[in-house]
Amino acid sequence: MTGPEDGNASGEVYFEFTAIGGSVKVVAVHAASGTEVSVIGPAKAARADLQRLALRKLQARLQGGPRP
């Protein structure tokens, strides 16, 4: 398993999905570092697409990318 110091979100990543009206909030947490990001998308979007989006945002955060 690699850690956040190499900018990789490999290892365990936990996802939480919360419905908010017509939207879904997805939280992704990198288990090894505790780094957390969230995204919000339409409730009709495919769960896999929202999960992939959250994972990509997490990877960017671990690489030291900009924080919106």
PDB file of N, CA, C and O in Angstrom:
ATOM      1  N   MET A   1       0.840  -1.179   0.000  1.00  0.00           N
ATOM      2  CA  MET A   1       0.000   0.000   0.000  1.00  0.00           C
ATOM      3  C   MET A   1       0.881   1.237   0.000  1.00  0.00           C
ATOM      4  O   MET A   1       1.895   1.274   0.666  1.00  0.00           O
ATOM      5  N   THR A   2       0.502   2.221  -0.757  1.00  0.00           N
ATOM      6  CA  THR A   2       1.237   3.469  -0.781  1.00  0.00           C
ATOM      7  C   THR A   2       0.486   4.504   0.028  1.00  0.00           C
ATOM      8  O   THR A   2      -0.703   4.374   0.274  1.00  0.00           O
ATOM      9  N   GLY A   3       1.192   5.525   0.442  1.00  0.00           N
ATOM     10  CA  GLY A   3       0.602   6.532   1.302  1.00  0.00           C
ATOM     11  C   GLY A   3       0.390   7.847   0.586  1.00  0.00           C
ATOM     12  O   GLY A   3       0.733   7.992  -0.584  1.00  0.00           O
ATOM     13  N   PRO A   4      -0.115   8.826   1.314  1.00  0.00           N
ATOM     14  CA  PRO A   4      -0.421  10.111   0.710  1.00  0.00           C
ATOM     15  C   PRO A   4       0.817  10.889   0.305  1.00  0.00           C
ATOM     16  O   PRO A   4       0.745  11.771  -0.524  1.00  0.00           O
ATOM     17  N   GLU A   5       1.970  10.533   0.872  1.00  0.00           N
ATOM     18  CA  GLU A   5       3.173  11.265   0.527  1.00  0.00           C
ATOM     19  C   GLU A   5       3.571  11.106  -0.930  1.00  0.00           C
ATOM     20  O   GLU A   5       4.263  11.930  -1.489  1.00  0.00           O
ATOM     21  N   ASP A   6       3.125  10.040  -1.572  1.00  0.00           N
ATOM     22  CA  ASP A   6       3.431   9.873  -2.994  1.00  0.00           C
ATOM     23  C   ASP A   6       2.259  10.301  -3.876  1.00  0.00           C
ATOM     24  O   ASP A   6       2.263  10.096  -5.074  1.00  0.00           O
ATOM     25  N   GLY A   7       1.233  10.895  -3.262  1.00  0.00           N
ATOM     26  CA  GLY A   7       0.110  11.424  -4.036  1.00  0.00           C
ATOM     27  C   GLY A   7      -0.823  10.362  -4.579  1.00  0.00           C
ATOM     28  O   GLY A   7      -1.529  10.565  -5.551  1.00  0.00           O
ATOM     29  N   ASN A   8      -0.859   9.215  -3.957  1.00  0.00           N
ATOM     30  CA  ASN A   8      -1.661   8.116  -4.462  1.00  0.00           C
ATOM     31  C   ASN A   8      -2.759   7.776  -3.462  1.00  0.00           C
ATOM     32  O   ASN A   8      -2.497   7.673  -2.278  1.00  0.00           O
ATOM     33  N   ALA A   9      -3.965   7.610  -3.938  1.00  0.00           N
ATOM     34  CA  ALA A   9      -5.079   7.254  -3.051  1.00  0.00           C
ATOM     35  C   ALA A   9      -5.266   5.752  -2.993  1.00  0.00           C
ATOM     36  O   ALA A   9      -6.349   5.268  -2.724  1.00  0.00           O
ATOM     37  N   SER A  10      -4.210   4.985  -3.252  1.00  0.00           N
ATOM     38  CA  SER A  10      -4.361   3.547  -3.152  1.00  0.00           C
ATOM     39  C   SER A  10      -4.475   3.175  -1.677  1.00  0.00           C
ATOM     40  O   SER A  10      -4.153   3.944  -0.793  1.00  0.00           O
ATOM     41  N   GLY A  11      -4.924   1.979  -1.424  1.00  0.00           N
ATOM     42  CA  GLY A  11      -5.220   1.580  -0.062  1.00  0.00           C
ATOM     43  C   GLY A  11      -6.714   1.714   0.143  1.00  0.00           C
ATOM     44  O   GLY A  11      -7.484   1.863  -0.797  1.00  0.00           O
ATOM     45  N   GLU A  12      -7.118   1.685   1.397  1.00  0.00           N
ATOM     46  CA  GLU A  12      -8.541   1.752   1.685  1.00  0.00           C
ATOM     47  C   GLU A  12      -9.088   3.171   1.539  1.00  0.00           C
ATOM     48  O   GLU A  12      -8.506   4.117   2.052  1.00  0.00           O
ATOM     49  N   VAL A  13     -10.191   3.274   0.836  1.00  0.00           N
ATOM     50  CA  VAL A  13     -10.917   4.536   0.709  1.00  0.00           C
ATOM     51  C   VAL A  13     -12.372   4.220   1.048  1.00  0.00           C
ATOM     52  O   VAL A  13     -12.967   3.286   0.515  1.00  0.00           O
ATOM     53  N   TYR A  14     -12.919   4.993   1.973  1.00  0.00           N
ATOM     54  CA  TYR A  14     -14.303   4.809   2.389  1.00  0.00           C
ATOM     55  C   TYR A  14     -15.180   5.856   1.718  1.00  0.00           C
ATOM     56  O   TYR A  14     -14.776   7.008   1.581  1.00  0.00           O
ATOM     57  N   PHE A  15     -16.375   5.444   1.321  1.00  0.00           N
ATOM     58  CA  PHE A  15     -17.327   6.347   0.678  1.00  0.00           C
ATOM     59  C   PHE A  15     -18.613   6.382   1.484  1.00  0.00           C
ATOM     60  O   PHE A  15     -19.083   5.356   1.963  1.00  0.00           O
ATOM     61  N   GLU A  16     -19.178   7.594   1.604  1.00  0.00           N
ATOM     62  CA  GLU A  16     -20.465   7.767   2.262  1.00  0.00           C
ATOM     63  C   GLU A  16     -21.378   8.535   1.304  1.00  0.00           C
ATOM     64  O   GLU A  16     -20.990   9.589   0.789  1.00  0.00           O
ATOM     65  N   PHE A  17     -22.564   8.011   1.072  1.00  0.00           N
ATOM     66  CA  PHE A  17     -23.549   8.634   0.178  1.00  0.00           C
ATOM     67  C   PHE A  17     -24.713   9.143   1.020  1.00  0.00           C
ATOM     68  O   PHE A  17     -25.302   8.377   1.786  1.00  0.00           O
ATOM     69  N   THR A  18     -25.044  10.434   0.858  1.00  0.00           N
ATOM     70  CA  THR A  18     -26.150  11.030   1.591  1.00  0.00           C
ATOM     71  C   THR A  18     -27.062  11.752   0.611  1.00  0.00           C
ATOM     72  O   THR A  18     -26.623  12.663  -0.090  1.00  0.00           O
ATOM     73  N   ALA A  19     -28.329  11.335   0.575  1.00  0.00           N
ATOM     74  CA  ALA A  19     -29.310  11.985  -0.302  1.00  0.00           C
ATOM     75  C   ALA A  19     -29.739  13.299   0.328  1.00  0.00           C
ATOM     76  O   ALA A  19     -30.046  13.361   1.522  1.00  0.00           O
ATOM     77  N   ILE A  20     -29.736  14.357  -0.490  1.00  0.00           N
ATOM     78  CA  ILE A  20     -30.168  15.683  -0.049  1.00  0.00           C
ATOM     79  C   ILE A  20     -31.102  16.216  -1.134  1.00  0.00           C
ATOM     80  O   ILE A  20     -30.646  16.758  -2.137  1.00  0.00           O
ATOM     81  N   GLY A  21     -32.394  16.031  -0.944  1.00  0.00           N
ATOM     82  CA  GLY A  21     -33.363  16.442  -1.968  1.00  0.00           C
ATOM     83  C   GLY A  21     -33.097  15.716  -3.270  1.00  0.00           C
ATOM     84  O   GLY A  21     -33.024  14.498  -3.309  1.00  0.00           O
ATOM     85  N   GLY A  22     -32.893  16.474  -4.345  1.00  0.00           N
ATOM     86  CA  GLY A  22     -32.626  15.888  -5.654  1.00  0.00           C
ATOM     87  C   GLY A  22     -31.148  15.689  -5.920  1.00  0.00           C
ATOM     88  O   GLY A  22     -30.748  15.453  -7.056  1.00  0.00           O
ATOM     89  N   SER A  23     -30.328  15.785  -4.864  1.00  0.00           N
ATOM     90  CA  SER A  23     -28.878  15.640  -5.002  1.00  0.00           C
ATOM     91  C   SER A  23     -28.360  14.545  -4.084  1.00  0.00           C
ATOM     92  O   SER A  23     -29.054  14.097  -3.170  1.00  0.00           O
ATOM     93  N   VAL A  24     -27.120  14.151  -4.316  1.00  0.00           N
ATOM     94  CA  VAL A  24     -26.437  13.189  -3.456  1.00  0.00           C
ATOM     95  C   VAL A  24     -25.062  13.756  -3.119  1.00  0.00           C
ATOM     96  O   VAL A  24     -24.340  14.206  -4.006  1.00  0.00           O
ATOM     97  N   LYS A  25     -24.743  13.758  -1.829  1.00  0.00           N
ATOM     98  CA  LYS A  25     -23.409  14.162  -1.390  1.00  0.00           C
ATOM     99  C   LYS A  25     -22.593  12.900  -1.178  1.00  0.00           C
ATOM    100  O   LYS A  25     -23.033  11.965  -0.511  1.00  0.00           O
ATOM    101  N   VAL A  26     -21.394  12.866  -1.774  1.00  0.00           N
ATOM    102  CA  VAL A  26     -20.505  11.718  -1.635  1.00  0.00           C
ATOM    103  C   VAL A  26     -19.245  12.189  -0.921  1.00  0.00           C
ATOM    104  O   VAL A  26     -18.593  13.135  -1.356  1.00  0.00           O
ATOM    105  N   VAL A  27     -18.927  11.528   0.181  1.00  0.00           N
ATOM    106  CA  VAL A  27     -17.714  11.818   0.927  1.00  0.00           C
ATOM    107  C   VAL A  27     -16.766  10.642   0.729  1.00  0.00           C
ATOM    108  O   VAL A  27     -17.166   9.485   0.860  1.00  0.00           O
ATOM    109  N   ALA A  28     -15.501  10.954   0.385  1.00  0.00           N
ATOM    110  CA  ALA A  28     -14.467   9.930   0.236  1.00  0.00           C
ATOM    111  C   ALA A  28     -13.394  10.199   1.283  1.00  0.00           C
ATOM    112  O   ALA A  28     -12.924  11.328   1.410  1.00  0.00           O
ATOM    113  N   VAL A  29     -13.017   9.162   2.042  1.00  0.00           N
ATOM    114  CA  VAL A  29     -12.020   9.288   3.092  1.00  0.00           C
ATOM    115  C   VAL A  29     -10.896   8.291   2.835  1.00  0.00           C
ATOM    116  O   VAL A  29     -11.137   7.091   2.682  1.00  0.00           O
ATOM    117  N   HIS A  30      -9.654   8.801   2.777  1.00  0.00           N
ATOM    118  CA  HIS A  30      -8.473   7.952   2.629  1.00  0.00           C
ATOM    119  C   HIS A  30      -8.126   7.431   4.022  1.00  0.00           C
ATOM    120  O   HIS A  30      -7.770   8.208   4.919  1.00  0.00           O
ATOM    121  N   ALA A  31      -8.259   6.121   4.227  1.00  0.00           N
ATOM    122  CA  ALA A  31      -8.126   5.537   5.553  1.00  0.00           C
ATOM    123  C   ALA A  31      -6.758   5.789   6.187  1.00  0.00           C
ATOM    124  O   ALA A  31      -6.662   6.094   7.371  1.00  0.00           O
ATOM    125  N   ALA A  32      -5.699   5.687   5.422  1.00  0.00           N
ATOM    126  CA  ALA A  32      -4.354   5.801   5.978  1.00  0.00           C
ATOM    127  C   ALA A  32      -4.031   7.204   6.467  1.00  0.00           C
ATOM    128  O   ALA A  32      -3.347   7.374   7.476  1.00  0.00           O
ATOM    129  N   SER A  33      -4.537   8.223   5.790  1.00  0.00           N
ATOM    130  CA  SER A  33      -4.187   9.597   6.143  1.00  0.00           C
ATOM    131  C   SER A  33      -5.327  10.371   6.806  1.00  0.00           C
ATOM    132  O   SER A  33      -5.100  11.414   7.394  1.00  0.00           O
ATOM    133  N   GLY A  34      -6.559   9.871   6.666  1.00  0.00           N
ATOM    134  CA  GLY A  34      -7.707  10.587   7.196  1.00  0.00           C
ATOM    135  C   GLY A  34      -8.139  11.759   6.330  1.00  0.00           C
ATOM    136  O   GLY A  34      -9.033  12.510   6.692  1.00  0.00           O
ATOM    137  N   THR A  35      -7.524  11.913   5.159  1.00  0.00           N
ATOM    138  CA  THR A  35      -7.892  12.987   4.241  1.00  0.00           C
ATOM    139  C   THR A  35      -9.300  12.739   3.712  1.00  0.00           C
ATOM    140  O   THR A  35      -9.640  11.617   3.343  1.00  0.00           O
ATOM    141  N   GLU A  36     -10.106  13.795   3.697  1.00  0.00           N
ATOM    142  CA  GLU A  36     -11.512  13.678   3.314  1.00  0.00           C
ATOM    143  C   GLU A  36     -11.880  14.736   2.291  1.00  0.00           C
ATOM    144  O   GLU A  36     -11.458  15.882   2.400  1.00  0.00           O
ATOM    145  N   VAL A  37     -12.649  14.333   1.291  1.00  0.00           N
ATOM    146  CA  VAL A  37     -13.186  15.269   0.299  1.00  0.00           C
ATOM    147  C   VAL A  37     -14.648  14.925   0.085  1.00  0.00           C
ATOM    148  O   VAL A  37     -15.097  13.830   0.418  1.00  0.00           O
ATOM    149  N   SER A  38     -15.386  15.878  -0.505  1.00  0.00           N
ATOM    150  CA  SER A  38     -16.785  15.598  -0.822  1.00  0.00           C
ATOM    151  C   SER A  38     -17.145  16.212  -2.165  1.00  0.00           C
ATOM    152  O   SER A  38     -16.531  17.184  -2.604  1.00  0.00           O
ATOM    153  N   VAL A  39     -18.127  15.610  -2.805  1.00  0.00           N
ATOM    154  CA  VAL A  39     -18.689  16.113  -4.051  1.00  0.00           C
ATOM    155  C   VAL A  39     -20.206  15.993  -3.951  1.00  0.00           C
ATOM    156  O   VAL A  39     -20.724  15.189  -3.181  1.00  0.00           O
ATOM    157  N   ILE A  40     -20.896  16.812  -4.722  1.00  0.00           N
ATOM    158  CA  ILE A  40     -22.354  16.743  -4.770  1.00  0.00           C
ATOM    159  C   ILE A  40     -22.770  16.623  -6.226  1.00  0.00           C
ATOM    160  O   ILE A  40     -22.244  17.331  -7.092  1.00  0.00           O
ATOM    161  N   GLY A  41     -23.686  15.699  -6.496  1.00  0.00           N
ATOM    162  CA  GLY A  41     -24.161  15.489  -7.850  1.00  0.00           C
ATOM    163  C   GLY A  41     -25.646  15.189  -7.840  1.00  0.00           C
ATOM    164  O   GLY A  41     -26.262  15.052  -6.775  1.00  0.00           O
ATOM    165  N   PRO A  42     -26.232  15.076  -9.017  1.00  0.00           N
ATOM    166  CA  PRO A  42     -27.663  14.779  -9.098  1.00  0.00           C
ATOM    167  C   PRO A  42     -27.981  13.373  -8.595  1.00  0.00           C
ATOM    168  O   PRO A  42     -27.194  12.442  -8.798  1.00  0.00           O
ATOM    169  N   ALA A  43     -29.125  13.243  -7.945  1.00  0.00           N
ATOM    170  CA  ALA A  43     -29.530  11.939  -7.404  1.00  0.00           C
ATOM    171  C   ALA A  43     -29.707  10.901  -8.506  1.00  0.00           C
ATOM    172  O   ALA A  43     -29.571   9.702  -8.255  1.00  0.00           O
ATOM    173  N   LYS A  44     -29.982  11.353  -9.739  1.00  0.00           N
ATOM    174  CA  LYS A  44     -30.178  10.422 -10.854  1.00  0.00           C
ATOM    175  C   LYS A  44     -28.861   9.930 -11.455  1.00  0.00           C
ATOM    176  O   LYS A  44     -28.874   9.030 -12.287  1.00  0.00           O
ATOM    177  N   ALA A  45     -27.742  10.521 -11.058  1.00  0.00           N
ATOM    178  CA  ALA A  45     -26.437  10.101 -11.596  1.00  0.00           C
ATOM    179  C   ALA A  45     -26.116   8.690 -11.115  1.00  0.00           C
ATOM    180  O   ALA A  45     -26.559   8.271 -10.037  1.00  0.00           O
ATOM    181  N   ALA A  46     -25.358   7.986 -11.909  1.00  0.00           N
ATOM    182  CA  ALA A  46     -24.944   6.632 -11.527  1.00  0.00           C
ATOM    183  C   ALA A  46     -24.033   6.703 -10.298  1.00  0.00           C
ATOM    184  O   ALA A  46     -23.131   7.536 -10.223  1.00  0.00           O
ATOM    185  N   ARG A  47     -24.291   5.831  -9.353  1.00  0.00           N
ATOM    186  CA  ARG A  47     -23.497   5.792  -8.120  1.00  0.00           C
ATOM    187  C   ARG A  47     -22.010   5.622  -8.429  1.00  0.00           C
ATOM    188  O   ARG A  47     -21.162   6.269  -7.811  1.00  0.00           O
ATOM    189  N   ALA A  48     -21.685   4.784  -9.384  1.00  0.00           N
ATOM    190  CA  ALA A  48     -20.284   4.547  -9.757  1.00  0.00           C
ATOM    191  C   ALA A  48     -19.623   5.815 -10.292  1.00  0.00           C
ATOM    192  O   ALA A  48     -18.442   6.066 -10.023  1.00  0.00           O
ATOM    193  N   ASP A  49     -20.385   6.623 -11.043  1.00  0.00           N
ATOM    194  CA  ASP A  49     -19.830   7.873 -11.577  1.00  0.00           C
ATOM    195  C   ASP A  49     -19.515   8.859 -10.458  1.00  0.00           C
ATOM    196  O   ASP A  49     -18.468   9.500 -10.455  1.00  0.00           O
ATOM    197  N   LEU A  50     -20.423   8.985  -9.493  1.00  0.00           N
ATOM    198  CA  LEU A  50     -20.187   9.885  -8.370  1.00  0.00           C
ATOM    199  C   LEU A  50     -19.015   9.408  -7.510  1.00  0.00           C
ATOM    200  O   LEU A  50     -18.204  10.204  -7.047  1.00  0.00           O
ATOM    201  N   GLN A  51     -18.917   8.102  -7.334  1.00  0.00           N
ATOM    202  CA  GLN A  51     -17.820   7.534  -6.556  1.00  0.00           C
ATOM    203  C   GLN A  51     -16.494   7.790  -7.256  1.00  0.00           C
ATOM    204  O   GLN A  51     -15.508   8.164  -6.628  1.00  0.00           O
ATOM    205  N   ARG A  52     -16.461   7.616  -8.560  1.00  0.00           N
ATOM    206  CA  ARG A  52     -15.246   7.855  -9.343  1.00  0.00           C
ATOM    207  C   ARG A  52     -14.831   9.329  -9.270  1.00  0.00           C
ATOM    208  O   ARG A  52     -13.655   9.653  -9.120  1.00  0.00           O
ATOM    209  N   LEU A  53     -15.809  10.231  -9.325  1.00  0.00           N
ATOM    210  CA  LEU A  53     -15.531  11.658  -9.219  1.00  0.00           C
ATOM    211  C   LEU A  53     -14.919  11.992  -7.855  1.00  0.00           C
ATOM    212  O   LEU A  53     -13.933  12.727  -7.768  1.00  0.00           O
ATOM    213  N   ALA A  54     -15.502  11.451  -6.803  1.00  0.00           N
ATOM    214  CA  ALA A  54     -14.975  11.691  -5.457  1.00  0.00           C
ATOM    215  C   ALA A  54     -13.565  11.124  -5.312  1.00  0.00           C
ATOM    216  O   ALA A  54     -12.696  11.749  -4.697  1.00  0.00           O
ATOM    217  N   LEU A  55     -13.318   9.957  -5.889  1.00  0.00           N
ATOM    218  CA  LEU A  55     -11.991   9.355  -5.810  1.00  0.00           C
ATOM    219  C   LEU A  55     -10.954  10.204  -6.541  1.00  0.00           C
ATOM    220  O   LEU A  55      -9.847  10.421  -6.039  1.00  0.00           O
ATOM    221  N   ARG A  56     -11.316  10.725  -7.701  1.00  0.00           N
ATOM    222  CA  ARG A  56     -10.388  11.586  -8.453  1.00  0.00           C
ATOM    223  C   ARG A  56     -10.081  12.866  -7.681  1.00  0.00           C
ATOM    224  O   ARG A  56      -8.946  13.346  -7.664  1.00  0.00           O
ATOM    225  N   LYS A  57     -11.087  13.426  -7.015  1.00  0.00           N
ATOM    226  CA  LYS A  57     -10.860  14.621  -6.204  1.00  0.00           C
ATOM    227  C   LYS A  57      -9.952  14.296  -5.021  1.00  0.00           C
ATOM    228  O   LYS A  57      -9.056  15.068  -4.673  1.00  0.00           O
ATOM    229  N   LEU A  58     -10.147  13.122  -4.416  1.00  0.00           N
ATOM    230  CA  LEU A  58      -9.293  12.686  -3.313  1.00  0.00           C
ATOM    231  C   LEU A  58      -7.847  12.516  -3.777  1.00  0.00           C
ATOM    232  O   LEU A  58      -6.913  12.943  -3.104  1.00  0.00           O
ATOM    233  N   GLN A  59      -7.670  11.904  -4.934  1.00  0.00           N
ATOM    234  CA  GLN A  59      -6.319  11.733  -5.476  1.00  0.00           C
ATOM    235  C   GLN A  59      -5.650  13.076  -5.704  1.00  0.00           C
ATOM    236  O   GLN A  59      -4.479  13.250  -5.384  1.00  0.00           O
ATOM    237  N   ALA A  60      -6.393  14.047  -6.235  1.00  0.00           N
ATOM    238  CA  ALA A  60      -5.839  15.390  -6.459  1.00  0.00           C
ATOM    239  C   ALA A  60      -5.439  16.025  -5.127  1.00  0.00           C
ATOM    240  O   ALA A  60      -4.392  16.664  -5.024  1.00  0.00           O
ATOM    241  N   ARG A  61      -6.266  15.858  -4.104  1.00  0.00           N
ATOM    242  CA  ARG A  61      -5.963  16.440  -2.793  1.00  0.00           C
ATOM    243  C   ARG A  61      -4.694  15.802  -2.217  1.00  0.00           C
ATOM    244  O   ARG A  61      -3.848  16.490  -1.654  1.00  0.00           O
ATOM    245  N   LEU A  62      -4.566  14.497  -2.370  1.00  0.00           N
ATOM    246  CA  LEU A  62      -3.380  13.810  -1.844  1.00  0.00           C
ATOM    247  C   LEU A  62      -2.104  14.210  -2.590  1.00  0.00           C
ATOM    248  O   LEU A  62      -1.018  14.142  -2.036  1.00  0.00           O
ATOM    249  N   GLN A  63      -2.262  14.633  -3.833  1.00  0.00           N
ATOM    250  CA  GLN A  63      -1.108  15.077  -4.613  1.00  0.00           C
ATOM    251  C   GLN A  63      -0.773  16.543  -4.331  1.00  0.00           C
ATOM    252  O   GLN A  63       0.145  17.086  -4.904  1.00  0.00           O
ATOM    253  N   GLY A  64      -1.546  17.167  -3.469  1.00  0.00           N
ATOM    254  CA  GLY A  64      -1.295  18.554  -3.125  1.00  0.00           C
ATOM    255  C   GLY A  64      -1.919  19.534  -4.093  1.00  0.00           C
ATOM    256  O   GLY A  64      -1.498  20.664  -4.215  1.00  0.00           O
ATOM    257  N   GLY A  65      -2.964  19.083  -4.788  1.00  0.00           N
ATOM    258  CA  GLY A  65      -3.651  19.945  -5.755  1.00  0.00           C
ATOM    259  C   GLY A  65      -4.384  21.078  -5.077  1.00  0.00           C
ATOM    260  O   GLY A  65      -4.454  21.160  -3.846  1.00  0.00           O
ATOM    261  N   PRO A  66      -4.948  21.974  -5.865  1.00  0.00           N
ATOM    262  CA  PRO A  66      -5.645  23.143  -5.307  1.00  0.00           C
ATOM    263  C   PRO A  66      -6.868  22.721  -4.499  1.00  0.00           C
ATOM    264  O   PRO A  66      -7.520  21.729  -4.806  1.00  0.00           O
ATOM    265  N   ARG A  67      -7.164  23.487  -3.486  1.00  0.00           N
ATOM    266  CA  ARG A  67      -8.327  23.220  -2.641  1.00  0.00           C
ATOM    267  C   ARG A  67      -9.436  24.203  -2.984  1.00  0.00           C
ATOM    268  O   ARG A  67      -9.272  25.389  -2.749  1.00  0.00           O
ATOM    269  N   PRO A  68     -10.522  23.687  -3.545  1.00  0.00           N
ATOM    270  CA  PRO A  68     -11.637  24.578  -3.905  1.00  0.00           C
ATOM    271  C   PRO A  68     -12.343  25.133  -2.694  1.00  0.00           C
ATOM    272  O   PRO A  68     -12.307  24.646  -1.646  1.00  0.00           O
TER     273      PRO A  68
END
